[in-house]
PDB file of C-alpha atoms in Angstrom:
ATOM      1  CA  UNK D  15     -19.546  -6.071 -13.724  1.00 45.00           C
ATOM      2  CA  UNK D  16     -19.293  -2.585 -12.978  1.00 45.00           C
ATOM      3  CA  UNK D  17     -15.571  -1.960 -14.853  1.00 44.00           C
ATOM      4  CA  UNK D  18     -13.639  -4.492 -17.149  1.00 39.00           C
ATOM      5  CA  UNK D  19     -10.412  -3.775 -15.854  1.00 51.00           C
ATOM      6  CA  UNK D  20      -9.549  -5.506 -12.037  1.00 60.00           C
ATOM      7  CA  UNK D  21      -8.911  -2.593  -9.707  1.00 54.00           C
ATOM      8  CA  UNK D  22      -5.740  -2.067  -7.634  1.00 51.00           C
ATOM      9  CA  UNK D  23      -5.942  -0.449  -4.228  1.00 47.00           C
ATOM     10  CA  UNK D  24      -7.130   3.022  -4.217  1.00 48.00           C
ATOM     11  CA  UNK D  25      -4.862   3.835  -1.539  1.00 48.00           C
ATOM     12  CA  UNK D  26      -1.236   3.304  -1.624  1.00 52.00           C
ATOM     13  CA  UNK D  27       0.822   0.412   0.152  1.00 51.00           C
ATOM     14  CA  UNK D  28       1.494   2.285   3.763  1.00 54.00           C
ATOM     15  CA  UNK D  29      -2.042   3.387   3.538  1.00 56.00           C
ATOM     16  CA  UNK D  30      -3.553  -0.135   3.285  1.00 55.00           C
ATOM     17  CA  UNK D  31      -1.095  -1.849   5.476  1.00 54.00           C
ATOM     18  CA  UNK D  32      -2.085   0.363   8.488  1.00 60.00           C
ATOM     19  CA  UNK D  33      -6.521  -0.096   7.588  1.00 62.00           C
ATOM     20  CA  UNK D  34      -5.450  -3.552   7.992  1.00 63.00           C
ATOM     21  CA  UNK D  35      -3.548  -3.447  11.018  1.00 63.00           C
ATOM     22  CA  UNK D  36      -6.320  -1.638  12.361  1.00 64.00           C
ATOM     23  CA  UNK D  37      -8.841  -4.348  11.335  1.00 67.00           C
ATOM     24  CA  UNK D  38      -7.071  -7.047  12.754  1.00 66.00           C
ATOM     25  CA  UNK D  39      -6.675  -5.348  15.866  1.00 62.00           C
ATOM     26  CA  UNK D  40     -10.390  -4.693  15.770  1.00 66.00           C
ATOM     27  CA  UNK D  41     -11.052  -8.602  15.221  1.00 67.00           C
ATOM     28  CA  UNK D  42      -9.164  -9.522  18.001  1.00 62.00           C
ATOM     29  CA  UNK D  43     -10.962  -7.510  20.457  1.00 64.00           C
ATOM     30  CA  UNK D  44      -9.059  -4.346  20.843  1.00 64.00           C
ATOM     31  CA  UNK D  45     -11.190  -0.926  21.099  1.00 64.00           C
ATOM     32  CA  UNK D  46     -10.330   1.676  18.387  1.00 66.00           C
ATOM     33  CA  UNK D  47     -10.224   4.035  21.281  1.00 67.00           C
ATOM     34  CA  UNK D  48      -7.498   1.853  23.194  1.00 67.00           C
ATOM     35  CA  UNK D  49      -5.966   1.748  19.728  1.00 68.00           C
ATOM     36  CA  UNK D  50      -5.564   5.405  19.533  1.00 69.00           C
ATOM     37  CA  UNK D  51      -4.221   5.909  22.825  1.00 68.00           C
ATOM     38  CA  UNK D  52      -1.326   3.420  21.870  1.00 68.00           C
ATOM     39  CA  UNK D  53      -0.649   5.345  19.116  1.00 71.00           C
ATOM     40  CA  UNK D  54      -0.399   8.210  21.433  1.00 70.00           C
ATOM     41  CA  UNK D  55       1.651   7.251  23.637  1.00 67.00           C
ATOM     42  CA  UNK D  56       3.902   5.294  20.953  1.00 65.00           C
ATOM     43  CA  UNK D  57       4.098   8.996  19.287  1.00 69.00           C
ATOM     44  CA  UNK D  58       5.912  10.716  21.918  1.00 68.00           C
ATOM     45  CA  UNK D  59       8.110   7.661  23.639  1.00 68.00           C
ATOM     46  CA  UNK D  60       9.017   6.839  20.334  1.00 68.00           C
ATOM     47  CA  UNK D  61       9.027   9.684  18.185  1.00 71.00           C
ATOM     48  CA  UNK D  62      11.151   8.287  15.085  1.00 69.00           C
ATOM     49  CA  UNK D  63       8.769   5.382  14.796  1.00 68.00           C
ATOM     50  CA  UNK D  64       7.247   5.334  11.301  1.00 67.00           C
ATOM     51  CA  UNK D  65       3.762   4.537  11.007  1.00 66.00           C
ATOM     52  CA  UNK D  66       3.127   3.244  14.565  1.00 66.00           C
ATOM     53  CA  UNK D  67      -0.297   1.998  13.916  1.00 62.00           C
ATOM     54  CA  UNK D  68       0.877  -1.079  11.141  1.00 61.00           C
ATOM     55  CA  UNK D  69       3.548  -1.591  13.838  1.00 62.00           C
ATOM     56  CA  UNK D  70       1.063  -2.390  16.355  1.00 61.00           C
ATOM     57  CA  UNK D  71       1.000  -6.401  17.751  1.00 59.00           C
ATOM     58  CA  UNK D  72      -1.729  -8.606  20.257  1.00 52.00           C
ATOM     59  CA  UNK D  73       0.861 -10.062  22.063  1.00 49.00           C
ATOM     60  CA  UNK D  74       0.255 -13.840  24.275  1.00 44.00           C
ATOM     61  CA  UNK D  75      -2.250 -16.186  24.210  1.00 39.00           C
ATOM     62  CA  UNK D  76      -5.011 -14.268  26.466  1.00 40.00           C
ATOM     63  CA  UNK D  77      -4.694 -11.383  24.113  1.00 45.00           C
ATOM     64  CA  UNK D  78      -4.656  -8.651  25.998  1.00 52.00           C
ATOM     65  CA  UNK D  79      -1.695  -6.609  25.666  1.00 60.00           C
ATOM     66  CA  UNK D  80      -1.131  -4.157  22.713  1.00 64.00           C
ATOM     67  CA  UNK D  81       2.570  -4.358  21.868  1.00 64.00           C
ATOM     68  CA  UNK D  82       5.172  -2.800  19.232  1.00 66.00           C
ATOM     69  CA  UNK D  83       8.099  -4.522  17.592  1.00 59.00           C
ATOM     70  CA  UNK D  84      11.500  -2.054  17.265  1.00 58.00           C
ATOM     71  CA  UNK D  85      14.826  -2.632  16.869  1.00 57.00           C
ATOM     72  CA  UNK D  86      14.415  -6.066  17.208  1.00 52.00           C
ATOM     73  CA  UNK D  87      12.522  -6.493  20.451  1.00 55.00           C
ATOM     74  CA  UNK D  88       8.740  -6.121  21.081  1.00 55.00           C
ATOM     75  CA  UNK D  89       7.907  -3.428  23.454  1.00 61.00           C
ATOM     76  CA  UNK D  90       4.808  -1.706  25.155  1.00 62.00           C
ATOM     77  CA  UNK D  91       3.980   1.641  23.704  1.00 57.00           C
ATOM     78  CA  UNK D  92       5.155   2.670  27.388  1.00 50.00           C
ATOM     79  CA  UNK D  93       8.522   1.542  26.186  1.00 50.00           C
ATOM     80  CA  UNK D  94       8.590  -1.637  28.863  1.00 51.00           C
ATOM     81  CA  UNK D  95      10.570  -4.406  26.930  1.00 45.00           C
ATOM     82  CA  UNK D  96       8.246  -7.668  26.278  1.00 44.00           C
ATOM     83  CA  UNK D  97       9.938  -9.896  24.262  1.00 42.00           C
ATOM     84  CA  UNK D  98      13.617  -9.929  23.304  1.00 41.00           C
ATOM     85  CA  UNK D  99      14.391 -11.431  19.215  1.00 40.00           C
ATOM     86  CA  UNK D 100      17.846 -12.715  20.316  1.00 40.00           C
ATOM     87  CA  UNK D 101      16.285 -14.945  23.324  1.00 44.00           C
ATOM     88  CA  UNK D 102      18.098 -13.480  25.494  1.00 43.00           C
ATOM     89  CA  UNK D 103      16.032 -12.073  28.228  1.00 41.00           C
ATOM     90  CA  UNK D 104      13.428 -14.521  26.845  1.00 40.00           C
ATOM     91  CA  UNK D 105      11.869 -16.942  29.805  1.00 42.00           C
ATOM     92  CA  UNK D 106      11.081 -20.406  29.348  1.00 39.00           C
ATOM     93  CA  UNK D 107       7.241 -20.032  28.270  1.00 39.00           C
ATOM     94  CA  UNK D 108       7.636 -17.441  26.518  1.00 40.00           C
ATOM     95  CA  UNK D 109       5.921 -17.464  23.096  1.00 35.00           C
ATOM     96  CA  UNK D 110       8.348 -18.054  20.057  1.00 32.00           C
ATOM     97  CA  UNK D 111       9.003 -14.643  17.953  1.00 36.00           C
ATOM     98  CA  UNK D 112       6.678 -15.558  14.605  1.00 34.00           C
ATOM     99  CA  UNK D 113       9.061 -12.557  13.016  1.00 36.00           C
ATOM    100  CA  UNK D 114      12.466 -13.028  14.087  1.00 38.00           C
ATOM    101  CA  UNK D 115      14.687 -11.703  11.203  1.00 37.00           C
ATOM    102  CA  UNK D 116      16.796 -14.641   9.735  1.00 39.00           C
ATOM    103  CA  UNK D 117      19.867 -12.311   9.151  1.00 42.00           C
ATOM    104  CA  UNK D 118      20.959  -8.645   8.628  1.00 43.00           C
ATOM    105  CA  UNK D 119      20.523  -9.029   4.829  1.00 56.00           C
ATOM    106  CA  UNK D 120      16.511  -9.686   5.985  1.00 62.00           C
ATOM    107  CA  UNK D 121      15.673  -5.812   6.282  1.00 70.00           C
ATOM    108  CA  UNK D 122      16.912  -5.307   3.383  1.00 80.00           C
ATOM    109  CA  UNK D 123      15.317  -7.729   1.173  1.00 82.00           C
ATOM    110  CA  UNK D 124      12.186  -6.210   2.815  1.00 82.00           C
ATOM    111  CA  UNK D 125      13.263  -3.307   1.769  1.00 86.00           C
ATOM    112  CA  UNK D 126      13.880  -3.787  -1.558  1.00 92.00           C
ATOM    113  CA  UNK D 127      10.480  -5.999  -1.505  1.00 92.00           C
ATOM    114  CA  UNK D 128       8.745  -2.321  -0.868  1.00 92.00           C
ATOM    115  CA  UNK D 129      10.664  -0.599  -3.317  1.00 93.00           C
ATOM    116  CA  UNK D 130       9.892  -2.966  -6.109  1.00 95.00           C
ATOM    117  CA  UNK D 131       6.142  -3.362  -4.918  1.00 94.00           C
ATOM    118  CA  UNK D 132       5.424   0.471  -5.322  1.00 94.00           C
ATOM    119  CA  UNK D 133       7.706  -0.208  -8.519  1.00 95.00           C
ATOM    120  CA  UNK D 134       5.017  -2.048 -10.043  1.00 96.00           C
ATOM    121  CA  UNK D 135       1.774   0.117  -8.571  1.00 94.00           C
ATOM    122  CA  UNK D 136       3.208   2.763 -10.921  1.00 94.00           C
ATOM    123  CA  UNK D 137       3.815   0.633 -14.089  1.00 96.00           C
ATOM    124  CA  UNK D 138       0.583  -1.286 -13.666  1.00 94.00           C
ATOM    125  CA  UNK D 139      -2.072   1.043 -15.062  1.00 92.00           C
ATOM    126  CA  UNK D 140      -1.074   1.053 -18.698  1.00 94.00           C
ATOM    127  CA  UNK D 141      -0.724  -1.373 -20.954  1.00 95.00           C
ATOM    128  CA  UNK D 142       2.343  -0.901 -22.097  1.00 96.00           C
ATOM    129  CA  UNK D 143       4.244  -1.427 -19.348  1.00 96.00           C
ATOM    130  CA  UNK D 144       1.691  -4.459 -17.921  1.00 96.00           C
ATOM    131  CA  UNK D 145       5.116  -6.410 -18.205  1.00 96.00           C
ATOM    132  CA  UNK D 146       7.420  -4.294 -16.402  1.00 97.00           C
ATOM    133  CA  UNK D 147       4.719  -4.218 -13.699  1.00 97.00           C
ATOM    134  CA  UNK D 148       4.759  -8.352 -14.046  1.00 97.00           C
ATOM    135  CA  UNK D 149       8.551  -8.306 -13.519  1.00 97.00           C
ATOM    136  CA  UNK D 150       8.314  -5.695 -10.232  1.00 97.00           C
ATOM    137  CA  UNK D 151       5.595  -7.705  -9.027  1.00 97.00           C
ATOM    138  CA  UNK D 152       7.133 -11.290  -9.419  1.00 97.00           C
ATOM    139  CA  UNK D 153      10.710  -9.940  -7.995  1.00 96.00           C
ATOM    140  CA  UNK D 154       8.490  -8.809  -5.211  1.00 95.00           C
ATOM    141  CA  UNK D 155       7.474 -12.013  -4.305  1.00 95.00           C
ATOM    142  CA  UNK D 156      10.560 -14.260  -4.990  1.00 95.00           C
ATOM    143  CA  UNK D 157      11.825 -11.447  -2.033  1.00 93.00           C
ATOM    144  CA  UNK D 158       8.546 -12.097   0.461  1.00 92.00           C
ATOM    145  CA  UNK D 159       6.209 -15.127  -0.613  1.00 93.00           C
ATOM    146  CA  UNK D 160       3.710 -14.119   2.194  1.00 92.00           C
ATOM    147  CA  UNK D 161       3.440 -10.248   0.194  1.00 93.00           C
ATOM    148  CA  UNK D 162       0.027 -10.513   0.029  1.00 93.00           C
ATOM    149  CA  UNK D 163      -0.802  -7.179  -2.082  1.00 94.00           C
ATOM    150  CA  UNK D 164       1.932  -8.065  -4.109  1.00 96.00           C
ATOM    151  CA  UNK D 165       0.016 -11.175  -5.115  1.00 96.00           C
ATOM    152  CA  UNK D 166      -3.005  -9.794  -5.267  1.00 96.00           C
ATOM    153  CA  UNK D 167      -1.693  -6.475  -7.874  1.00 96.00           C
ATOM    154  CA  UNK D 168      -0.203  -9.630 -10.142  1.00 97.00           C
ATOM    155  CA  UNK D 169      -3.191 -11.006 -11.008  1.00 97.00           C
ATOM    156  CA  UNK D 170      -5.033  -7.985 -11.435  1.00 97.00           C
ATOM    157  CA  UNK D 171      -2.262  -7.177 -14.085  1.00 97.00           C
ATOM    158  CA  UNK D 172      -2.095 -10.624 -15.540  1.00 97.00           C
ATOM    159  CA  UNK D 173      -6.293 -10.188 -15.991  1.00 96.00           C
ATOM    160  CA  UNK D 174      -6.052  -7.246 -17.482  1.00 96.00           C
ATOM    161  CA  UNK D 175      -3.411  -8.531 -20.379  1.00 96.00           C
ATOM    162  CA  UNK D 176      -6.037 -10.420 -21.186  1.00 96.00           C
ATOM    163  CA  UNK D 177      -4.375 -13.372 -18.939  1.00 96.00           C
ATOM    164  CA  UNK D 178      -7.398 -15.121 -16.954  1.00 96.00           C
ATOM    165  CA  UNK D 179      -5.958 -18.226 -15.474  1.00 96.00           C
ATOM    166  CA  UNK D 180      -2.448 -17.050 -13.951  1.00 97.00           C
ATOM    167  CA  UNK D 181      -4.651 -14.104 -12.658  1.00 97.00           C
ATOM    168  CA  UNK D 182      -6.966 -16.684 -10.436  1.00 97.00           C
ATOM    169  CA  UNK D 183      -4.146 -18.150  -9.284  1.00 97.00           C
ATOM    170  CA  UNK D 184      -2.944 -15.023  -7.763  1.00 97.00           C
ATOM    171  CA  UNK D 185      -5.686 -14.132  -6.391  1.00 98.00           C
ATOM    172  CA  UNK D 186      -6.403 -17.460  -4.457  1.00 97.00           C
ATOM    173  CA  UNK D 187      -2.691 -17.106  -3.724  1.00 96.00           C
ATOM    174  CA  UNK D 188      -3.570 -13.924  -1.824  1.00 95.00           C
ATOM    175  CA  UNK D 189      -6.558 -15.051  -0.194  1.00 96.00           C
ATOM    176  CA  UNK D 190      -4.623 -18.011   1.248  1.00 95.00           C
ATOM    177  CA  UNK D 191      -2.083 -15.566   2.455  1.00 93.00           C
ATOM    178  CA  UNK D 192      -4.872 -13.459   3.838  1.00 92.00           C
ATOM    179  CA  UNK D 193      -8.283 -14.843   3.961  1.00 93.00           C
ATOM    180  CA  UNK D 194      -9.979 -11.051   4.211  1.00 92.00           C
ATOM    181  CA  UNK D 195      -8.067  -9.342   1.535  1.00 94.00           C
ATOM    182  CA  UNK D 196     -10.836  -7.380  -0.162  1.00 94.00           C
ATOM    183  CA  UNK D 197      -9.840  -6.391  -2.857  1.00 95.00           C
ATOM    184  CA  UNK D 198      -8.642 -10.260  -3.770  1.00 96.00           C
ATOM    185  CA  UNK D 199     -12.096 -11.080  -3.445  1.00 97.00           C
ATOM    186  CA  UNK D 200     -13.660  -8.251  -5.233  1.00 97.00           C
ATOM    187  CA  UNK D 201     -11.281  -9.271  -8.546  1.00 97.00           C
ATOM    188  CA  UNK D 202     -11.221 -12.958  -7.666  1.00 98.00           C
ATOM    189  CA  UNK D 203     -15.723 -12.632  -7.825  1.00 97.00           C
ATOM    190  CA  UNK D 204     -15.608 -10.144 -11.209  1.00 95.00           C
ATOM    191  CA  UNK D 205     -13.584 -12.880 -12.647  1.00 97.00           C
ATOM    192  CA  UNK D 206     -15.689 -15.722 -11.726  1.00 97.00           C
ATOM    193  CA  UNK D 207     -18.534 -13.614 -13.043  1.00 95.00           C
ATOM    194  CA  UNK D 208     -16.482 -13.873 -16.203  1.00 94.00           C
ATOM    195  CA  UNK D 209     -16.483 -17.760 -16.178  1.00 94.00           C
ATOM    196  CA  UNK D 210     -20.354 -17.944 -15.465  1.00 94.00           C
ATOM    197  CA  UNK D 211     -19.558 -18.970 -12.059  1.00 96.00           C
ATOM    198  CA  UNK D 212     -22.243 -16.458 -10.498  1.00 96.00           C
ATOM    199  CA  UNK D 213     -22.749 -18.302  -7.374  1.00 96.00           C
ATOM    200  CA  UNK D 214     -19.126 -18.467  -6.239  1.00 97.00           C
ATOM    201  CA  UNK D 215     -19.073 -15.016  -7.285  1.00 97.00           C
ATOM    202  CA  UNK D 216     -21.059 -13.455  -5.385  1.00 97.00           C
ATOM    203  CA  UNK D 217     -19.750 -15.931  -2.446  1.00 97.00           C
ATOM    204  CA  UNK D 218     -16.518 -13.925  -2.679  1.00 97.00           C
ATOM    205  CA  UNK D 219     -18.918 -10.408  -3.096  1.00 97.00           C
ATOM    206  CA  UNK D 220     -20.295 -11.388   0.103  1.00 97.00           C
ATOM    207  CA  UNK D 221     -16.523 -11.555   1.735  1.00 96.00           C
ATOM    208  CA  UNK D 222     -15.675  -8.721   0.896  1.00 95.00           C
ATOM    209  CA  UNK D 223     -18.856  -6.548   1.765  1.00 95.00           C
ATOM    210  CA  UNK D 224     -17.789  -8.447   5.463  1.00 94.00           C
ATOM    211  CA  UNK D 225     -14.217  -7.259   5.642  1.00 90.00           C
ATOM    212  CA  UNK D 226     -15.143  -3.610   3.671  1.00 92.00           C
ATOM    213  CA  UNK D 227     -19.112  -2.097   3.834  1.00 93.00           C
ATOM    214  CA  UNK D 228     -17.962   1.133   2.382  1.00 93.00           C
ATOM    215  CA  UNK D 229     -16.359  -0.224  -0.353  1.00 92.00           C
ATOM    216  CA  UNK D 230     -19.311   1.448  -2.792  1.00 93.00           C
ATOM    217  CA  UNK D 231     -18.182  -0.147  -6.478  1.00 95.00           C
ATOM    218  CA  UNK D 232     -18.631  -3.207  -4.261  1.00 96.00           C
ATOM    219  CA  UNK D 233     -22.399  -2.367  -3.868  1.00 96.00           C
ATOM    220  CA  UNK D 234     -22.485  -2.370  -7.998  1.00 96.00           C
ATOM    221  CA  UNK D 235     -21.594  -5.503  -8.663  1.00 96.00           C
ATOM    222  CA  UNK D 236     -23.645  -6.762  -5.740  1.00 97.00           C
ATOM    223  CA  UNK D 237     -26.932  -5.229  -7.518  1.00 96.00           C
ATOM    224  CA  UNK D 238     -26.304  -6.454 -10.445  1.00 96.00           C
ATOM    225  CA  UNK D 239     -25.084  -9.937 -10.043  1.00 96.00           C
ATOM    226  CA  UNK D 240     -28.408 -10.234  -7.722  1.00 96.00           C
ATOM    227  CA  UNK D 241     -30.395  -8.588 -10.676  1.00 94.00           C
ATOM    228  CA  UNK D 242     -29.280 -11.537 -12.812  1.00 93.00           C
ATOM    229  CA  UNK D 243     -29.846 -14.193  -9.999  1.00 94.00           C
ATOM    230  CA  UNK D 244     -33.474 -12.629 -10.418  1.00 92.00           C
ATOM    231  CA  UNK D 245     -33.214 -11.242  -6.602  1.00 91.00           C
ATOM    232  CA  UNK D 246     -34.343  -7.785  -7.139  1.00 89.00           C
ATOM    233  CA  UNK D 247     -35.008  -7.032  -3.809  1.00 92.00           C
ATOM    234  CA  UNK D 248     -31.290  -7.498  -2.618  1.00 94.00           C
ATOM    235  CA  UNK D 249     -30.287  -5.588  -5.553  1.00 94.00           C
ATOM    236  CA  UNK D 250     -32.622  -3.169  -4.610  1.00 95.00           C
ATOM    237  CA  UNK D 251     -30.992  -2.832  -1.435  1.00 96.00           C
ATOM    238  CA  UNK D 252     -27.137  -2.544  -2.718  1.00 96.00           C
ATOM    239  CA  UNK D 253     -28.176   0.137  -5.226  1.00 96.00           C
ATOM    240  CA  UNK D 254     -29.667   2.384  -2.136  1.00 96.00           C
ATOM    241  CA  UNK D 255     -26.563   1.623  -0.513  1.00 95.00           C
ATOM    242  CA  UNK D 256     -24.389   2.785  -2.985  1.00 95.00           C
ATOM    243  CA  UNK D 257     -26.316   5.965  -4.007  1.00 96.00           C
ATOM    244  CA  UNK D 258     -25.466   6.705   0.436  1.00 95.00           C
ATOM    245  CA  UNK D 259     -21.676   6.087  -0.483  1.00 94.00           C
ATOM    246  CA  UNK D 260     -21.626   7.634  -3.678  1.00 93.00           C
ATOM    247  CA  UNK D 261     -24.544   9.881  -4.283  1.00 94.00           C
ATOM    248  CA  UNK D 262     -22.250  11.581  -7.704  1.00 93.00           C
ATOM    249  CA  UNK D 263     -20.276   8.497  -8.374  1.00 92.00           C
ATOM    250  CA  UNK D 264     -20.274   6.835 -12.073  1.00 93.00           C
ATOM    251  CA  UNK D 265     -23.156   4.546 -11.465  1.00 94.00           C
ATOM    252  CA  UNK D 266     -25.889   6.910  -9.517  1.00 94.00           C
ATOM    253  CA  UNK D 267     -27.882   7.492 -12.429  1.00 95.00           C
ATOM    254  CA  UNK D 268     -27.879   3.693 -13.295  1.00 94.00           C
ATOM    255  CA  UNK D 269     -28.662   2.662  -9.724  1.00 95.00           C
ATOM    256  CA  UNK D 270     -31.475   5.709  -9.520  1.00 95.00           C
ATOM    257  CA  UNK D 271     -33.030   4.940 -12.687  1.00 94.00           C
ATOM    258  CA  UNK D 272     -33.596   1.494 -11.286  1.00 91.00           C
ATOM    259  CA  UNK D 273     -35.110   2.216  -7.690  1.00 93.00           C
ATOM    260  CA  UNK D 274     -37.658   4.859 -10.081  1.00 90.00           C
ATOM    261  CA  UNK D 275     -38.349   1.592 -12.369  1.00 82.00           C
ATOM    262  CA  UNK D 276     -39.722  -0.126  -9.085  1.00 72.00           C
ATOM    263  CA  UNK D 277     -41.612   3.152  -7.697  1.00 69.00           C
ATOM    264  CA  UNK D 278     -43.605   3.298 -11.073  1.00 57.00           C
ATOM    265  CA  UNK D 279     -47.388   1.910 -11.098  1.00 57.00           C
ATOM    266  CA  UNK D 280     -47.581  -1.537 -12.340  1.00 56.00           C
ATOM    267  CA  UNK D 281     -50.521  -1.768 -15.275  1.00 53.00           C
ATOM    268  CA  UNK D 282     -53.407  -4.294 -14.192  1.00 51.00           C
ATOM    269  CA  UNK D 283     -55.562  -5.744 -16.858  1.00 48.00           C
TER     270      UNK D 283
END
């Protein structure tokens, strides 16, 4: 594996929480260029909006119209009301509200969810405080179930105290939450690697090259799980990649050293 220690996100929460909005938005048929112009237009009607693009929504069944959710109804970016949470301007066939908030207290606990996630992203590098990080992370969830990073950043913890078992749980936890969660399946394969489990491993490598192609540490452990699966050629492949991503990174001598091995003249008797 190309590091010992699972990896957390390199970006933080808001960061990831908007690539994935985008994603999903990108599965579901919506042009990044239509994208963008939502955000535009969401920008100047609604200027006090925070982070407009993970507040983005496919709203109905056919899919086509872009939608935002504020102050408890969902609107176009135009500002047009769509859907009203209190149900009443709702009509009969309208689709039920997947988010309506149970009470007042429910912005808070997502609140305080967010607070005690980035709680634990700061606490979670060091082992000395693994298990204050545990503790933010766990409070976390007990707030929102269906926090997937949350999830994800506990059992990257829990492996890394040395913790295996609780840490795959996590992980699968995550996955179920949501089923292209890279970085789940990037830790979720290194551990698997772990427990000789190569070819569900690299099942879960495979995942997450789908949701993340740039993802160049990725590429690593892609070469050289195939390397010990005896498929050169694929590693081959996943070590060029990676040298494109990362031409300077930590493992472009490594990866150059064996593309030259396989450019060097084979002896013949």
């Amino acid at each position: 594996m190309a590091e010992k220690a699972l990896l957390q996100s390199d970006f933080d929460f808001r960061d990831l929480v908007c690539v994935r909005a985008m994603l999903t938005l990108v599965d579901q048929g919506i042009s990044v260029r239509r994208i963008g112009r939502a955000i535009a237009v969401l920008q100047e009607n609604l200027p006090d909006l925070d982070d407009p693009l993970a507040a983005l929504r496919l709203w109905g069944d056919e899919g086509g119209r872009i939608v935002v959710e504020h102050d408890g109804v969902l609107i176009e970016p135009e500002g047009q009301m769509v859907l009203d949470f209190s149900g009443e301007g709702a009509k009969e066939n309208d689709p039920a509200p997947i988010a309506k908030p149970a009470s007042k207290e429910a912005p808070q606990a997502h609140e305080e969810a967010m607070s005690l996630f980035e709680r634990g992203c700061q606490l979670d590098s060091e082992p000395t405080t693994y298990n204050d990080a545990m503790v933010a992370y766990r409070k976390c969830i007990e707030l929102d179930p269906t926090f997937a990073d949350a999830h994800c950043n506990l059992g990257a913890v829990l492996y890394n105290a040395g913790k295996p078992a609780p840490a795959r749980r996590c992980f699968e936890r995550c996955l179920e939450l949501d089923s292209r969660h890279v970085q789940a399946h990037f830790n979720l394969a290194n551990l698997l690697e772990e427990e000789g489990c190569d070819e569900m491993a690299m099942s879960h490598y495979r995942q997450a090259l789908r949701s993340d192609p740039f993802y160049a540490e990725l590429h690593v452990n892609m070469a050289l799980l195939y390397e010990r699966l005896k498929s050169s050629s694929s590693g081959r492949d996943h070590w060029r990649r990676y040298l494109q991503l990362d031409p300077a990174g930590a493992w472009s001598e490594v990866a150059r050293q064996r593309l030259d091995a396989d450019k060097s003249p084979k002896r013949t008797r």
